[in-house]
Amino acid sequence: MLRQLKDRVLQLLALYVPGATTSRVWLHRRRGVQIGDRVFIGTAAILETERPDLISIGDDVTIGIRAVIVAHFKGSFGVTIEDDVFLGPGVIVLPGVKIGEGAVVTAGSVVTKTVRPHTIVQGNPARPIARCEVPLTEDVSFDEFQKHVQPL
């Protein structure tokens, strides 16, 4: 019970504390979320409140404001987010999902199934709408990203 209380306090702090690439990442790591390098976690993002250890996040990942990642529910367990993934604001990721390297999930989408690498998904449920050969990371301009998007 003491561990659960500690995790809840760290989760609450991580919601609004400044430091999307520093403090928030550190707090979620302390909760047990596996997080790689150069990760951005937006304000009010919720990363699995009960079983944070079921989330794995790669390097160079952006998680937008108010995104929600749910990693367990009635037999479905775990969420894996590979390197160079971009999750837009308000995205919801449900249990049992793997988001492939370089994928982009547009704002407000609900991810219910695995997303293939270098794919842009959108909607509820999220469906593939395009391929992206250049990841949408901090060191790539949006113009450069758009040049490499191929609609499906």
mmCIF file with all atom_site columns, C-alpha atoms in Angstrom:
data_model
loop_
_atom_site.group_PDB
_atom_site.id
_atom_site.type_symbol
_atom_site.label_atom_id
_atom_site.label_alt_id
_atom_site.label_comp_id
_atom_site.label_asym_id
_atom_site.label_entity_id
_atom_site.label_seq_id
_atom_site.pdbx_PDB_ins_code
_atom_site.Cartn_x
_atom_site.Cartn_y
_atom_site.Cartn_z
_atom_site.occupancy
_atom_site.B_iso_or_equiv
_atom_site.pdbx_formal_charge
_atom_site.auth_seq_id
_atom_site.auth_comp_id
_atom_site.auth_asym_id
_atom_site.auth_atom_id
_atom_site.pdbx_PDB_model_num
ATOM 1   C CA . MET A 1 1   ? 0.000   0.000  0.000   1.00 0.00 ? 1   MET A CA 1
ATOM 2   C CA . LEU A 1 2   ? 2.903   2.372  0.724   1.00 0.00 ? 2   LEU A CA 1
ATOM 3   C CA . ARG A 1 3   ? 4.287   1.736  -2.774  1.00 0.00 ? 3   ARG A CA 1
ATOM 4   C CA . GLN A 1 4   ? 0.896   2.559  -4.330  1.00 0.00 ? 4   GLN A CA 1
ATOM 5   C CA . LEU A 1 5   ? 0.703   5.778  -2.343  1.00 0.00 ? 5   LEU A CA 1
ATOM 6   C CA . LYS A 1 6   ? 4.223   6.743  -3.465  1.00 0.00 ? 6   LYS A CA 1
ATOM 7   C CA . ASP A 1 7   ? 3.312   6.007  -7.105  1.00 0.00 ? 7   ASP A CA 1
ATOM 8   C CA . ARG A 1 8   ? 0.142   8.129  -6.860  1.00 0.00 ? 8   ARG A CA 1
ATOM 9   C CA . VAL A 1 9   ? 2.022   11.082 -5.378  1.00 0.00 ? 9   VAL A CA 1
ATOM 10  C CA . LEU A 1 10  ? 4.684   10.851 -8.106  1.00 0.00 ? 10  LEU A CA 1
ATOM 11  C CA . GLN A 1 11  ? 1.922   10.615 -10.762 1.00 0.00 ? 11  GLN A CA 1
ATOM 12  C CA . LEU A 1 12  ? 0.199   13.729 -9.411  1.00 0.00 ? 12  LEU A CA 1
ATOM 13  C CA . LEU A 1 13  ? 3.466   15.665 -9.360  1.00 0.00 ? 13  LEU A CA 1
ATOM 14  C CA . ALA A 1 14  ? 4.267   14.533 -12.913 1.00 0.00 ? 14  ALA A CA 1
ATOM 15  C CA . LEU A 1 15  ? 0.983   15.949 -14.210 1.00 0.00 ? 15  LEU A CA 1
ATOM 16  C CA . TYR A 1 16  ? 1.934   19.589 -13.814 1.00 0.00 ? 16  TYR A CA 1
ATOM 17  C CA . VAL A 1 17  ? 5.514   19.977 -12.616 1.00 0.00 ? 17  VAL A CA 1
ATOM 18  C CA . PRO A 1 18  ? 7.680   21.975 -15.051 1.00 0.00 ? 18  PRO A CA 1
ATOM 19  C CA . GLY A 1 19  ? 10.247  20.005 -17.034 1.00 0.00 ? 19  GLY A CA 1
ATOM 20  C CA . ALA A 1 20  ? 8.711   17.989 -19.878 1.00 0.00 ? 20  ALA A CA 1
ATOM 21  C CA . THR A 1 21  ? 12.095  16.453 -20.705 1.00 0.00 ? 21  THR A CA 1
ATOM 22  C CA . THR A 1 22  ? 13.547  16.384 -17.199 1.00 0.00 ? 22  THR A CA 1
ATOM 23  C CA . SER A 1 23  ? 11.345  16.382 -14.080 1.00 0.00 ? 23  SER A CA 1
ATOM 24  C CA . ARG A 1 24  ? 8.324   14.603 -15.574 1.00 0.00 ? 24  ARG A CA 1
ATOM 25  C CA . VAL A 1 25  ? 10.503  11.934 -17.155 1.00 0.00 ? 25  VAL A CA 1
ATOM 26  C CA . TRP A 1 26  ? 12.377  11.425 -13.870 1.00 0.00 ? 26  TRP A CA 1
ATOM 27  C CA . LEU A 1 27  ? 9.142   11.152 -11.872 1.00 0.00 ? 27  LEU A CA 1
ATOM 28  C CA . HIS A 1 28  ? 7.666   8.545  -14.228 1.00 0.00 ? 28  HIS A CA 1
ATOM 29  C CA . ARG A 1 29  ? 10.907  6.546  -14.159 1.00 0.00 ? 29  ARG A CA 1
ATOM 30  C CA . ARG A 1 30  ? 10.702  6.556  -10.343 1.00 0.00 ? 30  ARG A CA 1
ATOM 31  C CA . ARG A 1 31  ? 7.171   5.151  -10.699 1.00 0.00 ? 31  ARG A CA 1
ATOM 32  C CA . GLY A 1 32  ? 8.530   2.262  -12.780 1.00 0.00 ? 32  GLY A CA 1
ATOM 33  C CA . VAL A 1 33  ? 7.820   3.360  -16.361 1.00 0.00 ? 33  VAL A CA 1
ATOM 34  C CA . GLN A 1 34  ? 10.644  2.219  -18.647 1.00 0.00 ? 34  GLN A CA 1
ATOM 35  C CA . ILE A 1 35  ? 11.684  5.397  -20.475 1.00 0.00 ? 35  ILE A CA 1
ATOM 36  C CA . GLY A 1 36  ? 14.521  5.893  -22.967 1.00 0.00 ? 36  GLY A CA 1
ATOM 37  C CA . ASP A 1 37  ? 16.544  9.026  -23.700 1.00 0.00 ? 37  ASP A CA 1
ATOM 38  C CA . ARG A 1 38  ? 15.344  12.400 -25.014 1.00 0.00 ? 38  ARG A CA 1
ATOM 39  C CA . VAL A 1 39  ? 11.672  11.825 -24.168 1.00 0.00 ? 39  VAL A CA 1
ATOM 40  C CA . PHE A 1 40  ? 9.161   14.700 -23.926 1.00 0.00 ? 40  PHE A CA 1
ATOM 41  C CA . ILE A 1 41  ? 6.096   14.249 -21.712 1.00 0.00 ? 41  ILE A CA 1
ATOM 42  C CA . GLY A 1 42  ? 3.493   17.004 -22.060 1.00 0.00 ? 42  GLY A CA 1
ATOM 43  C CA . THR A 1 43  ? 1.492   18.641 -19.283 1.00 0.00 ? 43  THR A CA 1
ATOM 44  C CA . ALA A 1 44  ? -1.318  16.548 -17.783 1.00 0.00 ? 44  ALA A CA 1
ATOM 45  C CA . ALA A 1 45  ? -0.252  13.333 -19.549 1.00 0.00 ? 45  ALA A CA 1
ATOM 46  C CA . ILE A 1 46  ? -1.391  10.256 -17.624 1.00 0.00 ? 46  ILE A CA 1
ATOM 47  C CA . LEU A 1 47  ? 0.812   7.183  -17.854 1.00 0.00 ? 47  LEU A CA 1
ATOM 48  C CA . GLU A 1 48  ? -0.963  4.143  -16.353 1.00 0.00 ? 48  GLU A CA 1
ATOM 49  C CA . THR A 1 49  ? -1.850  4.937  -12.763 1.00 0.00 ? 49  THR A CA 1
ATOM 50  C CA . GLU A 1 50  ? -1.954  1.394  -11.366 1.00 0.00 ? 50  GLU A CA 1
ATOM 51  C CA . ARG A 1 51  ? 0.801   -0.576 -13.185 1.00 0.00 ? 51  ARG A CA 1
ATOM 52  C CA . PRO A 1 52  ? 3.393   1.864  -14.599 1.00 0.00 ? 52  PRO A CA 1
ATOM 53  C CA . ASP A 1 53  ? 5.870   -0.996 -14.987 1.00 0.00 ? 53  ASP A CA 1
ATOM 54  C CA . LEU A 1 54  ? 3.798   -2.254 -17.948 1.00 0.00 ? 54  LEU A CA 1
ATOM 55  C CA . ILE A 1 55  ? 4.809   0.742  -20.115 1.00 0.00 ? 55  ILE A CA 1
ATOM 56  C CA . SER A 1 56  ? 7.961   0.801  -22.215 1.00 0.00 ? 56  SER A CA 1
ATOM 57  C CA . ILE A 1 57  ? 8.919   4.017  -24.025 1.00 0.00 ? 57  ILE A CA 1
ATOM 58  C CA . GLY A 1 58  ? 11.882  4.222  -26.423 1.00 0.00 ? 58  GLY A CA 1
ATOM 59  C CA . ASP A 1 59  ? 14.244  7.070  -27.302 1.00 0.00 ? 59  ASP A CA 1
ATOM 60  C CA . ASP A 1 60  ? 13.237  10.393 -28.904 1.00 0.00 ? 60  ASP A CA 1
ATOM 61  C CA . VAL A 1 61  ? 9.539   9.979  -28.112 1.00 0.00 ? 61  VAL A CA 1
ATOM 62  C CA . THR A 1 62  ? 7.110   12.893 -27.780 1.00 0.00 ? 62  THR A CA 1
ATOM 63  C CA . ILE A 1 63  ? 3.967   12.457 -25.694 1.00 0.00 ? 63  ILE A CA 1
ATOM 64  C CA . GLY A 1 64  ? 1.588   15.388 -26.147 1.00 0.00 ? 64  GLY A CA 1
ATOM 65  C CA . ILE A 1 65  ? -0.397  17.250 -23.525 1.00 0.00 ? 65  ILE A CA 1
ATOM 66  C CA . ARG A 1 66  ? -3.275  15.341 -21.959 1.00 0.00 ? 66  ARG A CA 1
ATOM 67  C CA . ALA A 1 67  ? -2.297  12.060 -23.608 1.00 0.00 ? 67  ALA A CA 1
ATOM 68  C CA . VAL A 1 68  ? -3.410  8.946  -21.712 1.00 0.00 ? 68  VAL A CA 1
ATOM 69  C CA . ILE A 1 69  ? -1.658  5.582  -21.790 1.00 0.00 ? 69  ILE A CA 1
ATOM 70  C CA . VAL A 1 70  ? -3.585  2.684  -20.235 1.00 0.00 ? 70  VAL A CA 1
ATOM 71  C CA . ALA A 1 71  ? -1.458  -0.443 -19.915 1.00 0.00 ? 71  ALA A CA 1
ATOM 72  C CA . HIS A 1 72  ? -3.783  -3.018 -18.379 1.00 0.00 ? 72  HIS A CA 1
ATOM 73  C CA . PHE A 1 73  ? -7.437  -3.984 -18.453 1.00 0.00 ? 73  PHE A CA 1
ATOM 74  C CA . LYS A 1 74  ? -9.031  -7.428 -18.068 1.00 0.00 ? 74  LYS A CA 1
ATOM 75  C CA . GLY A 1 75  ? -6.294  -9.588 -19.526 1.00 0.00 ? 75  GLY A CA 1
ATOM 76  C CA . SER A 1 76  ? -4.714  -7.093 -21.923 1.00 0.00 ? 76  SER A CA 1
ATOM 77  C CA . PHE A 1 77  ? -1.331  -6.051 -20.639 1.00 0.00 ? 77  PHE A CA 1
ATOM 78  C CA . GLY A 1 78  ? 1.398   -3.643 -21.564 1.00 0.00 ? 78  GLY A CA 1
ATOM 79  C CA . VAL A 1 79  ? 2.085   -0.822 -23.973 1.00 0.00 ? 79  VAL A CA 1
ATOM 80  C CA . THR A 1 80  ? 5.278   -0.493 -26.001 1.00 0.00 ? 80  THR A CA 1
ATOM 81  C CA . ILE A 1 81  ? 6.198   2.754  -27.691 1.00 0.00 ? 81  ILE A CA 1
ATOM 82  C CA . GLU A 1 82  ? 9.272   2.373  -29.874 1.00 0.00 ? 82  GLU A CA 1
ATOM 83  C CA . ASP A 1 83  ? 11.882  5.011  -30.808 1.00 0.00 ? 83  ASP A CA 1
ATOM 84  C CA . ASP A 1 84  ? 11.030  8.266  -32.659 1.00 0.00 ? 84  ASP A CA 1
ATOM 85  C CA . VAL A 1 85  ? 7.266   8.066  -31.998 1.00 0.00 ? 85  VAL A CA 1
ATOM 86  C CA . PHE A 1 86  ? 5.090   11.182 -31.823 1.00 0.00 ? 86  PHE A CA 1
ATOM 87  C CA . LEU A 1 87  ? 1.837   11.056 -29.840 1.00 0.00 ? 87  LEU A CA 1
ATOM 88  C CA . GLY A 1 88  ? -0.238  14.193 -30.375 1.00 0.00 ? 88  GLY A CA 1
ATOM 89  C CA . PRO A 1 89  ? -2.273  16.039 -27.736 1.00 0.00 ? 89  PRO A CA 1
ATOM 90  C CA . GLY A 1 90  ? -5.175  14.111 -26.236 1.00 0.00 ? 90  GLY A CA 1
ATOM 91  C CA . VAL A 1 91  ? -4.171  10.740 -27.669 1.00 0.00 ? 91  VAL A CA 1
ATOM 92  C CA . ILE A 1 92  ? -5.431  7.652  -25.833 1.00 0.00 ? 92  ILE A CA 1
ATOM 93  C CA . VAL A 1 93  ? -3.400  4.434  -26.075 1.00 0.00 ? 93  VAL A CA 1
ATOM 94  C CA . LEU A 1 94  ? -5.155  1.277  -24.861 1.00 0.00 ? 94  LEU A CA 1
ATOM 95  C CA . PRO A 1 95  ? -3.621  -1.930 -23.424 1.00 0.00 ? 95  PRO A CA 1
ATOM 96  C CA . GLY A 1 96  ? -1.875  -4.479 -25.610 1.00 0.00 ? 96  GLY A CA 1
ATOM 97  C CA . VAL A 1 97  ? -0.724  -1.884 -28.155 1.00 0.00 ? 97  VAL A CA 1
ATOM 98  C CA . LYS A 1 98  ? 2.710   -1.554 -29.713 1.00 0.00 ? 98  LYS A CA 1
ATOM 99  C CA . ILE A 1 99  ? 3.457   1.671  -31.578 1.00 0.00 ? 99  ILE A CA 1
ATOM 100 C CA . GLY A 1 100 ? 6.218   1.085  -34.113 1.00 0.00 ? 100 GLY A CA 1
ATOM 101 C CA . GLU A 1 101 ? 9.340   3.132  -34.686 1.00 0.00 ? 101 GLU A CA 1
ATOM 102 C CA . GLY A 1 102 ? 8.795   6.524  -36.300 1.00 0.00 ? 102 GLY A CA 1
ATOM 103 C CA . ALA A 1 103 ? 4.989   6.334  -36.109 1.00 0.00 ? 103 ALA A CA 1
ATOM 104 C CA . VAL A 1 104 ? 2.809   9.413  -35.628 1.00 0.00 ? 104 VAL A CA 1
ATOM 105 C CA . VAL A 1 105 ? -0.539  9.375  -33.808 1.00 0.00 ? 105 VAL A CA 1
ATOM 106 C CA . THR A 1 106 ? -2.547  12.520 -34.556 1.00 0.00 ? 106 THR A CA 1
ATOM 107 C CA . ALA A 1 107 ? -4.270  14.611 -31.891 1.00 0.00 ? 107 ALA A CA 1
ATOM 108 C CA . GLY A 1 108 ? -7.284  13.071 -30.189 1.00 0.00 ? 108 GLY A CA 1
ATOM 109 C CA . SER A 1 109 ? -6.844  9.620  -31.715 1.00 0.00 ? 109 SER A CA 1
ATOM 110 C CA . VAL A 1 110 ? -7.662  6.437  -29.802 1.00 0.00 ? 110 VAL A CA 1
ATOM 111 C CA . VAL A 1 111 ? -5.135  3.670  -30.463 1.00 0.00 ? 111 VAL A CA 1
ATOM 112 C CA . THR A 1 112 ? -6.738  0.248  -30.001 1.00 0.00 ? 112 THR A CA 1
ATOM 113 C CA . LYS A 1 113 ? -4.403  -1.856 -32.181 1.00 0.00 ? 113 LYS A CA 1
ATOM 114 C CA . THR A 1 114 ? -0.713  -2.057 -32.955 1.00 0.00 ? 114 THR A CA 1
ATOM 115 C CA . VAL A 1 115 ? 0.620   0.709  -35.210 1.00 0.00 ? 115 VAL A CA 1
ATOM 116 C CA . ARG A 1 116 ? 3.154   -0.271 -37.862 1.00 0.00 ? 116 ARG A CA 1
ATOM 117 C CA . PRO A 1 117 ? 6.494   1.567  -38.028 1.00 0.00 ? 117 PRO A CA 1
ATOM 118 C CA . HIS A 1 118 ? 6.598   4.840  -40.008 1.00 0.00 ? 118 HIS A CA 1
ATOM 119 C CA . THR A 1 119 ? 2.806   5.060  -40.186 1.00 0.00 ? 119 THR A CA 1
ATOM 120 C CA . ILE A 1 120 ? 0.554   8.018  -39.413 1.00 0.00 ? 120 ILE A CA 1
ATOM 121 C CA . VAL A 1 121 ? -2.717  7.023  -37.745 1.00 0.00 ? 121 VAL A CA 1
ATOM 122 C CA . GLN A 1 122 ? -5.788  9.106  -36.988 1.00 0.00 ? 122 GLN A CA 1
ATOM 123 C CA . GLY A 1 123 ? -9.279  8.777  -35.551 1.00 0.00 ? 123 GLY A CA 1
ATOM 124 C CA . ASN A 1 124 ? -11.306 6.706  -33.139 1.00 0.00 ? 124 ASN A CA 1
ATOM 125 C CA . PRO A 1 125 ? -10.312 3.997  -33.529 1.00 0.00 ? 125 PRO A CA 1
ATOM 126 C CA . ALA A 1 126 ? -7.015  5.122  -35.033 1.00 0.00 ? 126 ALA A CA 1
ATOM 127 C CA . ARG A 1 127 ? -6.545  3.989  -38.638 1.00 0.00 ? 127 ARG A CA 1
ATOM 128 C CA . PRO A 1 128 ? -3.544  4.371  -40.957 1.00 0.00 ? 128 PRO A CA 1
ATOM 129 C CA . ILE A 1 129 ? -3.774  7.447  -43.196 1.00 0.00 ? 129 ILE A CA 1
ATOM 130 C CA . ALA A 1 130 ? -0.190  7.845  -44.458 1.00 0.00 ? 130 ALA A CA 1
ATOM 131 C CA . ARG A 1 131 ? 3.399   6.627  -44.421 1.00 0.00 ? 131 ARG A CA 1
ATOM 132 C CA . CYS A 1 132 ? 6.168   8.829  -43.028 1.00 0.00 ? 132 CYS A CA 1
ATOM 133 C CA . GLU A 1 133 ? 9.764   8.009  -43.884 1.00 0.00 ? 133 GLU A CA 1
ATOM 134 C CA . VAL A 1 134 ? 11.203  10.802 -41.695 1.00 0.00 ? 134 VAL A CA 1
ATOM 135 C CA . PRO A 1 135 ? 10.275  10.742 -37.993 1.00 0.00 ? 135 PRO A CA 1
ATOM 136 C CA . LEU A 1 136 ? 8.561   13.754 -36.428 1.00 0.00 ? 136 LEU A CA 1
ATOM 137 C CA . THR A 1 137 ? 11.251  14.422 -33.821 1.00 0.00 ? 137 THR A CA 1
ATOM 138 C CA . GLU A 1 138 ? 12.660  17.588 -32.303 1.00 0.00 ? 138 GLU A CA 1
ATOM 139 C CA . ASP A 1 139 ? 15.575  17.759 -34.757 1.00 0.00 ? 139 ASP A CA 1
ATOM 140 C CA . VAL A 1 140 ? 13.342  17.492 -37.876 1.00 0.00 ? 140 VAL A CA 1
ATOM 141 C CA . SER A 1 141 ? 11.355  20.532 -39.051 1.00 0.00 ? 141 SER A CA 1
ATOM 142 C CA . PHE A 1 142 ? 7.673   20.082 -39.801 1.00 0.00 ? 142 PHE A CA 1
ATOM 143 C CA . ASP A 1 143 ? 8.299   21.133 -43.427 1.00 0.00 ? 143 ASP A CA 1
ATOM 144 C CA . GLU A 1 144 ? 10.939  18.420 -43.790 1.00 0.00 ? 144 GLU A CA 1
ATOM 145 C CA . PHE A 1 145 ? 8.582   15.874 -42.210 1.00 0.00 ? 145 PHE A CA 1
ATOM 146 C CA . GLN A 1 146 ? 5.729   16.827 -44.581 1.00 0.00 ? 146 GLN A CA 1
ATOM 147 C CA . LYS A 1 147 ? 7.961   16.382 -47.649 1.00 0.00 ? 147 LYS A CA 1
ATOM 148 C CA . HIS A 1 148 ? 8.301   12.694 -46.753 1.00 0.00 ? 148 HIS A CA 1
ATOM 149 C CA . VAL A 1 149 ? 4.629   11.918 -46.020 1.00 0.00 ? 149 VAL A CA 1
ATOM 150 C CA . GLN A 1 150 ? 2.898   9.659  -48.538 1.00 0.00 ? 150 GLN A CA 1
ATOM 151 C CA . PRO A 1 151 ? -0.904  9.326  -48.191 1.00 0.00 ? 151 PRO A CA 1
ATOM 152 C CA . LEU A 1 152 ? -2.301  5.802  -48.283 1.00 0.00 ? 152 LEU A CA 1
#
